[in-house]
Coordinates of C-alpha atoms in Angstrom, one line a residue:
Chain L
M1 CA 136.1 -32.7 52.8
S2 CA 139.8 -32.5 52.2
S3 CA 142.4 -32.1 54.8
L4 CA 144.9 -30.1 52.3
P5 CA 145.2 -26.5 53.0
L6 CA 142.9 -24.3 50.9
P7 CA 144.4 -22.8 47.6
P8 CA 145.2 -19.1 48.5
L9 CA 141.8 -17.1 48.5
P10 CA 140.5 -15.4 45.1
A11 CA 141.3 -12.0 47.1
R12 CA 138.1 -10.1 46.8
P13 CA 135.8 -12.4 44.9
A14 CA 132.9 -10.5 42.6
L15 CA 129.4 -10.3 44.0
P16 CA 126.1 -10.5 42.9
A17 CA 125.5 -6.7 41.7
R18 CA 122.6 -5.5 44.3
L19 CA 124.4 -7.0 47.1
G20 CA 128.0 -6.0 45.7
L21 CA 126.7 -2.5 45.8
M22 CA 125.0 -2.6 49.2
L23 CA 128.0 -3.8 50.9
A24 CA 130.4 -1.6 49.1
R25 CA 128.8 1.3 50.6
L26 CA 128.1 0.0 54.0
T27 CA 131.9 -1.3 54.1
A28 CA 133.2 1.9 53.2
G29 CA 130.8 3.5 55.7
L30 CA 131.8 1.1 58.3
S31 CA 135.2 1.3 57.4
A32 CA 135.4 5.2 57.8
A33 CA 133.6 5.0 61.1
L34 CA 135.9 2.9 62.4
T35 CA 139.3 3.4 61.2
P36 CA 140.0 6.4 63.4
A37 CA 139.2 4.2 66.7
T38 CA 140.7 1.0 66.0
R39 CA 144.0 2.2 64.3
A40 CA 146.8 2.9 66.7
P41 CA 148.4 6.4 64.9
D42 CA 151.8 6.1 64.0
T43 CA 152.8 8.5 66.6
A44 CA 151.8 6.3 69.4
A45 CA 154.5 3.4 68.1
R46 CA 156.0 3.2 71.5
A47 CA 153.2 3.1 74.0
P48 CA 152.3 -0.7 74.3
K49 CA 149.1 -1.8 72.5
T50 CA 146.6 -3.8 74.6
G51 CA 145.6 -6.6 72.4
H52 CA 142.2 -8.1 72.2
I53 CA 140.6 -11.4 70.9
A54 CA 136.9 -11.5 69.5
L55 CA 135.3 -15.0 68.8
V56 CA 133.3 -13.8 66.2
G57 CA 130.0 -15.5 65.0
A58 CA 129.9 -15.6 61.0
G59 CA 126.6 -17.0 60.7
P60 CA 125.6 -20.2 58.5
G61 CA 127.4 -18.8 55.5
A62 CA 125.6 -16.2 53.5
R63 CA 127.4 -12.8 53.9
D64 CA 124.4 -10.8 54.8
L65 CA 123.8 -13.0 57.9
L66 CA 126.6 -11.8 59.6
T67 CA 125.5 -9.3 62.3
L68 CA 126.4 -5.8 62.3
R69 CA 128.3 -6.3 65.4
A70 CA 130.5 -9.2 63.6
L71 CA 131.1 -7.0 60.5
D72 CA 132.3 -3.9 62.6
R73 CA 134.9 -6.7 64.5
L74 CA 136.0 -7.8 61.3
R75 CA 136.9 -4.4 59.8
A76 CA 138.7 -3.7 62.8
A77 CA 140.9 -6.8 62.6
E78 CA 144.6 -6.9 62.3
V79 CA 144.8 -10.7 62.5
I80 CA 142.0 -13.0 61.5
F81 CA 142.1 -16.8 62.2
Y82 CA 139.6 -18.8 60.2
D83 CA 137.8 -22.1 60.0
R84 CA 137.3 -24.4 56.6
L85 CA 133.5 -23.5 56.7
I86 CA 134.0 -19.8 56.5
D87 CA 132.7 -18.9 52.9
P88 CA 135.2 -16.7 50.9
E89 CA 132.6 -14.1 50.6
V90 CA 132.6 -13.4 54.3
L91 CA 136.2 -13.1 54.4
A92 CA 135.9 -10.7 51.4
L93 CA 134.8 -8.3 54.1
A94 CA 138.0 -8.1 55.9
P95 CA 140.2 -4.8 55.6
A96 CA 143.1 -5.0 53.0
R97 CA 145.7 -4.5 55.7
A98 CA 144.6 -7.6 57.9
R99 CA 146.1 -11.0 57.9
L100 CA 144.2 -13.9 57.2
V101 CA 145.2 -17.1 58.6
D102 CA 143.5 -20.5 57.7
V103 CA 143.5 -22.8 60.7
G104 CA 141.9 -25.3 58.5
K105 CA 139.7 -26.7 61.0
A106 CA 137.3 -29.5 59.4
V107 CA 135.5 -32.6 60.9
G108 CA 137.8 -35.3 60.9
A109 CA 140.7 -33.1 59.7
C110 CA 142.0 -30.9 62.3
H111 CA 145.3 -29.6 60.3
W112 CA 145.9 -27.1 63.1
P113 CA 145.0 -29.0 66.5
Q114 CA 142.9 -27.1 68.9
A115 CA 146.3 -26.1 71.2
R116 CA 148.0 -24.6 68.4
I117 CA 145.2 -22.4 67.4
D118 CA 145.2 -21.4 71.1
A119 CA 148.8 -20.5 71.1
A120 CA 148.5 -18.5 67.7
I121 CA 145.8 -16.5 68.5
T122 CA 147.1 -15.6 71.8
A123 CA 150.6 -15.1 70.6
A124 CA 149.2 -12.6 68.2
A125 CA 147.1 -10.8 70.7
L126 CA 150.0 -10.2 73.1
T127 CA 152.0 -8.1 70.0
G128 CA 149.0 -5.6 70.6
A129 CA 147.0 -7.0 67.7
R130 CA 143.2 -6.9 67.7
V131 CA 142.3 -10.5 66.8
V132 CA 139.3 -12.2 65.3
R133 CA 138.9 -15.7 65.5
L134 CA 136.2 -16.4 63.1
K135 CA 133.9 -19.2 63.5
S136 CA 131.0 -20.4 61.3
G137 CA 127.3 -20.3 63.0
D138 CA 127.3 -19.0 66.7
P139 CA 130.9 -19.6 68.7
S140 CA 128.6 -20.8 71.6
I141 CA 127.5 -23.9 70.0
F142 CA 129.8 -26.3 68.8
G143 CA 132.4 -23.9 68.2
R144 CA 134.9 -24.9 70.8
A145 CA 135.1 -21.8 72.5
T146 CA 135.9 -23.1 75.9
E147 CA 139.3 -23.7 75.0
E148 CA 140.1 -20.4 73.3
L149 CA 138.3 -18.6 75.9
A150 CA 140.3 -20.1 78.5
A151 CA 143.6 -19.7 76.8
A152 CA 142.8 -15.8 76.2
R153 CA 142.1 -15.3 80.4
R154 CA 145.4 -17.3 81.0
H155 CA 147.3 -14.4 79.4
G156 CA 145.2 -11.9 80.7
I157 CA 143.9 -11.0 77.0
P158 CA 140.8 -9.2 77.1
V159 CA 138.4 -11.6 75.1
E160 CA 134.8 -11.5 74.0
I161 CA 132.2 -13.6 72.3
V162 CA 130.2 -12.2 69.1
P163 CA 126.9 -14.2 68.8
G164 CA 126.0 -15.6 65.3
V165 CA 123.1 -17.0 64.0
T166 CA 123.2 -20.8 64.2
A167 CA 122.6 -23.1 61.4
A168 CA 119.4 -24.5 62.7
S169 CA 118.1 -21.1 62.5
A170 CA 119.2 -20.7 59.0
T171 CA 117.6 -24.1 58.3
G172 CA 114.3 -23.4 59.1
A173 CA 114.5 -20.2 57.0
A174 CA 115.8 -22.2 54.0
L175 CA 112.7 -24.3 54.6
G176 CA 110.2 -21.6 55.0
R177 CA 108.9 -23.5 58.3
A178 CA 109.3 -22.9 61.6
L179 CA 111.3 -25.1 64.1
T180 CA 109.1 -25.0 67.0
E181 CA 105.3 -25.4 66.4
R182 CA 102.6 -24.3 69.1
G183 CA 100.9 -27.5 70.5
E184 CA 103.1 -29.9 68.3
T185 CA 107.1 -29.3 69.5
D186 CA 107.6 -27.2 72.6
R187 CA 111.9 -27.8 72.4
L188 CA 114.3 -27.6 70.0
V189 CA 117.5 -29.7 70.7
I190 CA 120.7 -28.9 68.9
A191 CA 123.1 -31.8 68.9
T192 CA 126.1 -32.9 67.4
G193 CA 127.0 -36.1 65.2
T194 CA 130.4 -35.8 65.8
C195 CA 132.2 -36.6 69.0
R196 CA 135.7 -36.3 70.4
P197 CA 137.7 -39.4 69.6
G198 CA 137.1 -42.0 72.5
D199 CA 133.7 -40.3 73.8
A200 CA 130.5 -42.3 73.6
A201 CA 128.4 -41.6 70.6
P202 CA 125.6 -39.1 71.8
D203 CA 122.0 -40.8 72.5
W204 CA 120.3 -39.4 69.9
G205 CA 117.3 -41.7 70.2
A206 CA 117.0 -40.5 73.5
M207 CA 116.8 -37.0 72.6
L208 CA 113.8 -37.0 70.2
A209 CA 111.1 -37.6 73.0
P210 CA 107.6 -36.7 71.3
G211 CA 107.1 -32.7 71.3
T212 CA 111.1 -32.4 69.7
T213 CA 112.6 -31.2 66.8
L214 CA 116.1 -32.4 66.8
A215 CA 118.9 -30.5 64.7
L216 CA 121.9 -32.5 64.1
Y217 CA 124.9 -30.6 63.3
M218 CA 127.7 -32.4 61.4
G219 CA 125.9 -35.9 61.6
V220 CA 126.2 -36.9 57.9
R221 CA 129.0 -39.6 58.4
Q222 CA 127.2 -40.9 61.4
A223 CA 123.8 -41.4 59.5
G224 CA 123.8 -45.0 59.8
E225 CA 124.6 -45.0 63.7
I226 CA 121.7 -42.2 64.0
E227 CA 119.0 -44.5 62.2
R228 CA 120.1 -47.4 64.5
S229 CA 119.8 -45.1 67.8
L230 CA 116.7 -43.9 66.5
R231 CA 115.0 -47.2 65.8
A232 CA 116.4 -48.3 69.1
A233 CA 114.6 -45.6 70.7
G234 CA 111.5 -46.6 69.4
V235 CA 111.3 -43.3 66.9
P236 CA 108.8 -44.7 64.1
P237 CA 111.1 -45.3 60.7
E238 CA 108.3 -42.9 59.1
T239 CA 109.2 -40.1 61.0
E240 CA 109.8 -36.8 58.9
V241 CA 113.3 -35.5 58.2
E242 CA 115.0 -32.5 56.3
I243 CA 118.4 -31.7 55.5
A244 CA 120.0 -28.6 54.6
G245 CA 123.6 -29.1 53.1
A246 CA 125.5 -25.8 53.1
V247 CA 122.4 -23.8 54.3
S248 CA 122.5 -20.5 53.0
T249 CA 125.5 -20.6 50.8
A250 CA 125.3 -20.8 47.0
A251 CA 125.7 -24.5 47.4
E252 CA 122.9 -25.2 49.5
R253 CA 121.2 -28.3 49.0
I254 CA 117.9 -29.5 50.4
A255 CA 116.5 -33.1 50.9
R256 CA 113.5 -34.7 52.8
C257 CA 113.2 -38.4 53.7
T258 CA 112.5 -40.2 56.7
T259 CA 114.5 -41.6 59.7
G260 CA 114.4 -45.2 58.0
T261 CA 116.2 -43.6 54.8
L262 CA 118.5 -41.2 56.2
A263 CA 121.7 -42.9 55.4
A264 CA 120.6 -44.1 51.9
T265 CA 119.2 -40.4 51.3
L266 CA 122.3 -38.8 52.3
A267 CA 124.4 -41.2 50.0
A268 CA 122.0 -40.6 47.1
E269 CA 121.7 -36.9 47.2
G270 CA 125.5 -37.0 47.8
I271 CA 124.9 -34.6 50.4
G272 CA 128.1 -34.0 52.8
N273 CA 129.1 -32.0 55.9
P274 CA 128.3 -29.2 56.8
A275 CA 124.7 -30.2 56.5
I276 CA 121.6 -29.9 59.2
I277 CA 119.7 -33.0 59.8
L278 CA 116.1 -31.6 61.0
I279 CA 113.6 -34.3 62.6
R280 CA 110.6 -33.5 63.9
R281 CA 108.6 -35.8 66.2
P282 CA 105.3 -33.9 67.5
K283 CA 103.6 -34.8 70.5
G284 CA 101.0 -36.4 69.2
A285 CA 103.5 -38.8 67.4
T286 CA 103.0 -42.5 68.2
T287 CA 106.0 -44.6 69.4
A288 CA 106.8 -47.9 67.6
A289 CA 105.8 -50.6 69.7
A290 CA 109.1 -52.8 70.5
A291 CA 108.3 -55.8 68.4
T292 CA 107.7 -53.6 65.1
V293 CA 111.2 -51.8 66.2
A294 CA 112.7 -55.5 66.0
E295 CA 111.2 -56.2 62.7
T296 CA 112.2 -53.2 60.9
A297 CA 115.6 -53.4 62.4
A298 CA 116.1 -56.9 61.0
P299 CA 118.1 -57.1 58.0
Chain O
M1 CA 104.8 -6.7 82.0
S2 CA 101.9 -4.6 81.4
S3 CA 99.5 -5.1 78.3
L4 CA 99.0 -1.3 77.9
P5 CA 99.7 0.0 74.5
L6 CA 103.4 1.3 74.9
P7 CA 103.4 5.1 74.3
P8 CA 104.5 6.5 71.1
L9 CA 108.2 5.9 70.5
P10 CA 110.7 8.7 71.1
A11 CA 111.4 9.0 67.1
R12 CA 114.8 8.2 66.4
P13 CA 116.4 8.3 69.7
A14 CA 120.0 9.1 70.3
L15 CA 122.8 6.8 70.1
P16 CA 126.3 6.4 71.7
A17 CA 128.5 8.5 69.5
R18 CA 130.7 5.6 67.8
L19 CA 127.6 3.3 67.0
G20 CA 125.4 6.0 66.0
L21 CA 128.1 7.7 63.3
M22 CA 128.7 3.6 62.1
L23 CA 125.0 3.4 61.8
A24 CA 124.4 6.5 60.3
R25 CA 127.0 5.9 57.6
L26 CA 125.9 2.5 57.2
T27 CA 122.1 3.1 57.0
A28 CA 123.0 5.8 54.8
G29 CA 124.4 3.6 52.1
L30 CA 121.9 0.7 52.5
S31 CA 119.2 3.1 51.9
A32 CA 120.8 4.8 48.8
A33 CA 121.6 1.4 47.5
L34 CA 117.8 -0.4 48.2
T35 CA 115.7 2.8 47.5
P36 CA 115.8 2.2 43.7
A37 CA 114.7 -1.7 43.8
T38 CA 112.3 -1.3 46.4
R39 CA 110.2 1.8 45.8
A40 CA 108.0 1.9 42.7
P41 CA 108.5 4.8 40.6
D42 CA 105.4 7.0 40.6
T43 CA 105.1 6.4 36.9
A44 CA 104.1 2.8 37.4
A45 CA 101.3 3.7 40.0
R46 CA 98.7 2.0 37.7
A47 CA 100.6 -1.6 37.8
P48 CA 99.3 -3.5 40.6
K49 CA 102.6 -3.7 43.0
T50 CA 103.0 -7.3 44.4
G51 CA 103.3 -7.3 48.2
H52 CA 105.9 -9.2 50.3
I53 CA 105.9 -10.5 53.9
A54 CA 109.2 -10.9 55.6
L55 CA 109.2 -12.6 59.0
V56 CA 112.2 -10.9 60.1
G57 CA 114.6 -12.0 63.4
A58 CA 115.5 -8.6 65.3
G59 CA 118.1 -11.1 67.3
P60 CA 118.2 -10.6 71.2
G61 CA 117.9 -6.8 71.6
A62 CA 121.3 -4.9 70.8
R63 CA 121.0 -3.1 67.8
D64 CA 124.3 -4.3 66.3
L65 CA 123.2 -7.8 66.6
L66 CA 121.0 -7.6 63.9
T67 CA 121.7 -9.3 60.7
L68 CA 122.8 -7.3 57.5
R69 CA 119.7 -9.0 55.7
A70 CA 117.4 -7.9 58.6
L71 CA 118.5 -4.4 58.3
D72 CA 118.3 -4.4 54.4
R73 CA 114.6 -5.8 55.0
L74 CA 113.6 -3.1 57.3
R75 CA 115.2 -0.2 55.4
A76 CA 112.9 -1.5 52.5
A77 CA 109.9 -2.0 54.6
E78 CA 106.7 -0.1 54.0
V79 CA 105.1 -1.1 57.0
I80 CA 106.5 -3.0 60.0
F81 CA 104.3 -4.8 62.4
Y82 CA 106.5 -5.4 65.7
D83 CA 106.4 -7.2 69.1
R84 CA 106.6 -5.5 72.5
L85 CA 110.1 -7.0 72.8
I86 CA 111.4 -5.0 70.0
D87 CA 113.9 -2.5 71.3
P88 CA 113.1 1.2 70.6
E89 CA 117.0 1.5 69.1
V90 CA 116.2 -1.3 66.5
L91 CA 113.0 0.4 65.3
A92 CA 115.1 3.5 65.0
L93 CA 116.8 1.7 62.0
A94 CA 113.4 2.0 60.1
P95 CA 112.9 4.2 57.3
A96 CA 110.9 7.6 58.1
R97 CA 108.2 6.7 55.5
A98 CA 107.5 3.2 57.1
R99 CA 104.5 2.7 59.1
L100 CA 105.0 1.1 62.6
V101 CA 102.6 -0.9 64.1
D102 CA 102.8 -2.0 67.5
V103 CA 101.1 -5.5 67.8
G104 CA 101.5 -5.6 71.5
K105 CA 102.5 -9.2 72.0
A106 CA 104.1 -10.0 75.5
V107 CA 103.7 -13.0 77.4
G108 CA 100.4 -13.4 79.0
A109 CA 99.2 -9.9 77.3
C110 CA 98.4 -10.2 73.7
H111 CA 96.8 -7.0 73.0
W112 CA 96.3 -8.4 69.6
P113 CA 95.5 -11.8 69.0
Q114 CA 97.4 -14.1 66.7
A115 CA 94.4 -14.1 64.2
R116 CA 94.3 -10.5 63.7
I117 CA 98.0 -10.4 63.3
D118 CA 97.6 -12.9 60.7
A119 CA 94.9 -10.6 59.0
A120 CA 96.6 -7.4 59.4
I121 CA 100.1 -8.3 57.7
T122 CA 98.3 -9.9 55.1
A123 CA 95.8 -7.2 54.5
A124 CA 99.0 -4.9 54.1
A125 CA 100.7 -7.2 51.8
L126 CA 97.6 -7.4 49.7
T127 CA 97.8 -3.6 48.9
G128 CA 101.1 -4.3 47.3
A129 CA 103.0 -3.0 50.1
R130 CA 106.7 -4.5 51.5
V131 CA 105.7 -5.7 55.3
V132 CA 108.4 -6.7 57.9
R133 CA 106.9 -8.6 60.7
L134 CA 109.8 -8.1 63.2
K135 CA 110.2 -10.7 65.8
S136 CA 112.4 -10.6 68.6
G137 CA 115.3 -13.5 68.5
D138 CA 115.0 -15.9 65.8
P139 CA 111.5 -16.1 63.7
S140 CA 111.5 -20.3 63.6
I141 CA 112.3 -20.3 67.5
F142 CA 109.0 -19.7 69.7
G143 CA 108.3 -17.1 67.1
R144 CA 104.8 -18.4 66.2
A145 CA 105.9 -18.1 62.7
T146 CA 103.8 -21.2 61.4
E147 CA 100.6 -19.0 61.8
E148 CA 101.8 -16.0 59.9
L149 CA 103.4 -18.4 57.1
A150 CA 100.2 -20.4 56.7
A151 CA 98.3 -17.0 56.3
A152 CA 100.5 -15.6 53.9
R153 CA 100.2 -18.5 51.8
R154 CA 96.8 -18.9 52.0
H155 CA 96.5 -15.3 50.1
G156 CA 99.6 -16.3 47.5
I157 CA 101.7 -13.2 49.2
P158 CA 105.3 -14.3 49.0
V159 CA 106.8 -14.9 52.2
E160 CA 110.2 -15.2 53.5
I161 CA 112.0 -16.0 56.9
V162 CA 115.0 -13.9 57.7
P163 CA 116.9 -15.7 60.4
G164 CA 118.3 -14.1 63.6
V165 CA 120.5 -14.9 66.4
T166 CA 118.3 -16.6 69.3
A167 CA 118.5 -15.4 72.9
A168 CA 120.6 -18.3 74.0
S169 CA 123.6 -17.6 71.8
A170 CA 123.5 -13.9 73.2
T171 CA 123.3 -15.2 76.8
G172 CA 126.6 -17.4 75.9
A173 CA 128.2 -14.5 74.7
A174 CA 127.0 -12.1 77.7
L175 CA 128.5 -14.9 80.1
G176 CA 131.4 -15.0 78.1
R177 CA 131.1 -19.2 78.5
A178 CA 130.3 -21.4 75.4
L179 CA 127.2 -23.3 75.8
T180 CA 128.2 -26.6 74.7
E181 CA 131.5 -27.9 76.1
R182 CA 133.5 -30.7 74.5
G183 CA 133.4 -33.7 77.1
E184 CA 130.7 -32.1 79.1
T185 CA 127.7 -31.4 77.5
D186 CA 126.9 -32.6 73.6
R187 CA 123.5 -30.6 73.2
L188 CA 121.5 -27.8 73.8
V189 CA 118.0 -28.0 74.6
I190 CA 116.3 -25.0 73.8
A191 CA 112.7 -25.2 75.7
T192 CA 109.9 -23.0 76.7
G193 CA 108.6 -22.0 80.0
T194 CA 105.5 -20.8 78.5
C195 CA 102.6 -22.8 77.1
R196 CA 99.4 -22.4 75.3
P197 CA 96.7 -22.3 77.7
G198 CA 95.2 -25.8 78.2
D199 CA 98.8 -27.7 77.0
A200 CA 100.6 -29.7 79.8
A201 CA 103.5 -28.1 81.0
P202 CA 106.6 -29.0 79.3
D203 CA 108.6 -31.8 81.1
W204 CA 111.8 -30.0 82.1
G205 CA 113.3 -32.2 84.0
A206 CA 113.3 -35.0 81.3
M207 CA 114.7 -32.5 79.0
L208 CA 118.1 -32.4 81.5
A209 CA 119.7 -35.7 81.0
P210 CA 123.5 -35.5 81.8
G211 CA 125.3 -34.1 79.0
T212 CA 122.8 -31.2 78.6
T213 CA 122.6 -27.4 78.3
L214 CA 119.3 -26.3 78.8
A215 CA 117.9 -22.8 77.7
L216 CA 114.7 -22.2 79.2
Y217 CA 112.9 -19.3 77.2
M218 CA 110.2 -17.0 79.3
G219 CA 110.4 -19.3 81.9
V220 CA 110.3 -16.7 84.9
R221 CA 106.5 -16.8 85.7
Q222 CA 107.1 -21.0 85.9
A223 CA 110.2 -21.1 87.9
G224 CA 108.7 -22.5 90.9
E225 CA 107.1 -25.5 88.9
I226 CA 110.2 -25.9 86.8
E227 CA 111.9 -26.5 90.1
R228 CA 109.6 -29.1 90.9
S229 CA 109.9 -30.6 87.8
L230 CA 113.8 -30.8 87.8
R231 CA 113.5 -32.2 91.4
A232 CA 111.3 -34.7 90.4
A233 CA 113.5 -35.9 87.5
G234 CA 116.4 -36.5 89.9
V235 CA 118.3 -33.4 89.3
P236 CA 120.3 -32.3 92.3
P237 CA 119.2 -29.2 93.6
E238 CA 123.0 -27.6 93.8
T239 CA 122.8 -27.8 90.2
E240 CA 124.4 -24.7 88.6
V241 CA 122.1 -22.3 87.1
E242 CA 122.8 -19.0 85.1
I243 CA 120.2 -16.3 84.7
A244 CA 120.5 -13.5 81.5
G245 CA 117.7 -10.9 81.7
A246 CA 116.6 -8.6 78.8
V247 CA 119.9 -9.8 77.4
S248 CA 122.4 -7.9 75.4
T249 CA 120.2 -4.5 76.2
A250 CA 121.0 -1.6 78.5
A251 CA 118.9 -3.3 81.1
E252 CA 120.8 -6.8 80.7
R253 CA 120.7 -8.7 84.2
I254 CA 122.9 -11.3 84.9
A255 CA 122.4 -13.6 88.0
R256 CA 123.7 -17.0 89.2
C257 CA 122.2 -19.6 91.6
T258 CA 121.1 -23.1 91.8
T259 CA 118.2 -25.4 90.6
G260 CA 117.3 -25.3 94.2
T261 CA 117.2 -21.6 94.7
L262 CA 115.7 -20.6 91.3
A263 CA 112.5 -19.2 92.3
A264 CA 114.0 -17.5 94.9
T265 CA 116.6 -16.0 93.1
L266 CA 114.5 -14.6 90.5
A267 CA 112.1 -13.0 93.2
A268 CA 114.7 -11.6 95.2
E269 CA 116.9 -9.9 92.1
G270 CA 113.6 -8.7 90.7
I271 CA 114.5 -10.2 86.9
G272 CA 111.3 -10.8 84.8
N273 CA 110.5 -11.8 81.4
P274 CA 112.3 -11.8 79.0
A275 CA 115.2 -13.5 80.6
I276 CA 116.9 -17.2 79.6
I277 CA 117.3 -19.5 82.4
L278 CA 120.7 -21.6 81.5
I279 CA 120.9 -24.8 83.2
R280 CA 124.3 -26.8 82.8
R281 CA 124.4 -30.8 83.8
P282 CA 127.7 -32.2 82.5
K283 CA 128.1 -35.5 81.4
G284 CA 129.8 -36.8 84.5
A285 CA 126.8 -35.2 86.6
T286 CA 125.4 -37.4 89.7
T287 CA 121.7 -38.3 89.8
A288 CA 120.0 -37.6 93.4
A289 CA 119.0 -40.9 94.6
A290 CA 115.1 -41.2 94.8
A291 CA 115.5 -41.0 98.6
T292 CA 117.5 -37.9 98.7
V293 CA 115.2 -36.0 96.3
A294 CA 112.3 -36.8 98.4
E295 CA 113.8 -35.5 101.5
T296 CA 115.0 -32.3 99.8
A297 CA 111.5 -32.1 98.5
A298 CA 109.9 -32.2 101.5
P299 CA 108.5 -28.9 103.1

């Protein structure tokens, strides 16, 4: 992923016919329903407007995986701050009058530091605007929502979170397979491959106890470290892995491998972030004996 | 929760005005857009129709937390099999021609056993119908999707999962607080309080390593066991807990307590399932020493 600013959006990209028709009618209806409530009448121009910030989950990518509430907030927005991972198809749902601001956050390439985003969204809301901070997936899961909620509250700006479909759920759907299976797995662990600089790497191996499905977000660049961590924790290298790149979008890529071949497979398939690395370790799974692990780990 | 069949639905309940208007226009548009593609023309009555099953995530409860894709599938459905936890507001989005079947699953009260559900959805699809199996939350997370996917595939029926907003995400939104916080928690563990009869109880204490947010689904009845498991694992009894009952619905209830007072709080507040029990244990959190634990655990 490049850290260069994205070129200007192709304003309203063409859609597949059926979806296009559905969405055109749907957004026309929504727009008509929402405009009176959300647009201050010109005659009230002197009354100070109260701004508002919504941290909106855009879901995993596909436009029709937005919730109705997310669409409502998007249609009512006057300013929309969006991340690098937001699909242009989703942005095309914004009303023509809304100002779109690319804050360009991508893993390892924060073209806007978090403090600048915090300052920009609060400044916009303090002018009385309805601000949407559009985040891929669910804002509560690795969405850096804490900083933005705190900034809004420091300024006394009403703020809400609109939950979204997280990428792990979209991965289960794309694979046609549940993330938890009765008698096999009793927990889903959602973890990140990417940490704040200076923080210790997450202990992925310890997270994958028998009975677990582990969904790793943004872990492609750490694939080698993840392999080592799992091996050190006694996870057998033949443990099943499924990978979903750019899940639910037109660029979706599915790959399958084992924990012992994760880094090699990602490289061979040319899959980069955003990707979900899904590792299942059913309850009955054996633990590789320490000796076997050492042998496997030897170069 | 009672195991008696629900009374017939109040056919199409009244909605709050703004939401009602929005949804009326929205569903009218969708309906118009979808009907031609989904309703077999009468002249083709002799050609065998191909049935289809969609396992659709209805989200946590609020009707506007459905995705656009879920709404699309619901509007196209001819038969809808739904669980006890589906809000009547969501069912009101079904088209008038759709047959609604309450399969009445509730924790500890399966008025339809899973095998009967499997048989019913496949039988309906084999008549050529578009079948929606509507599940609360996301079908891939504790949704028993595996059995229904397998049943569909055994009969060669096309089947898909439509992902939904899981209740943990709605809980973060309801609390106005992220589920993961940089430098504090690097994983979200979604686990169940309820197991298949005969299965060992999940080891909740082991799941709550420092750096974890643990979201327990359907755990109200096991609150005492959960308290004991956490204490035995060295989780300090003053660890923060947030509880969201019936999250995102009109009956939503929020409560706060500590891991040492979980069962007492649920009882005092009268919160039953469905509820999310959210426990945060930041990275820097201390582990109660074994001696202290034993002391605290003593009656």
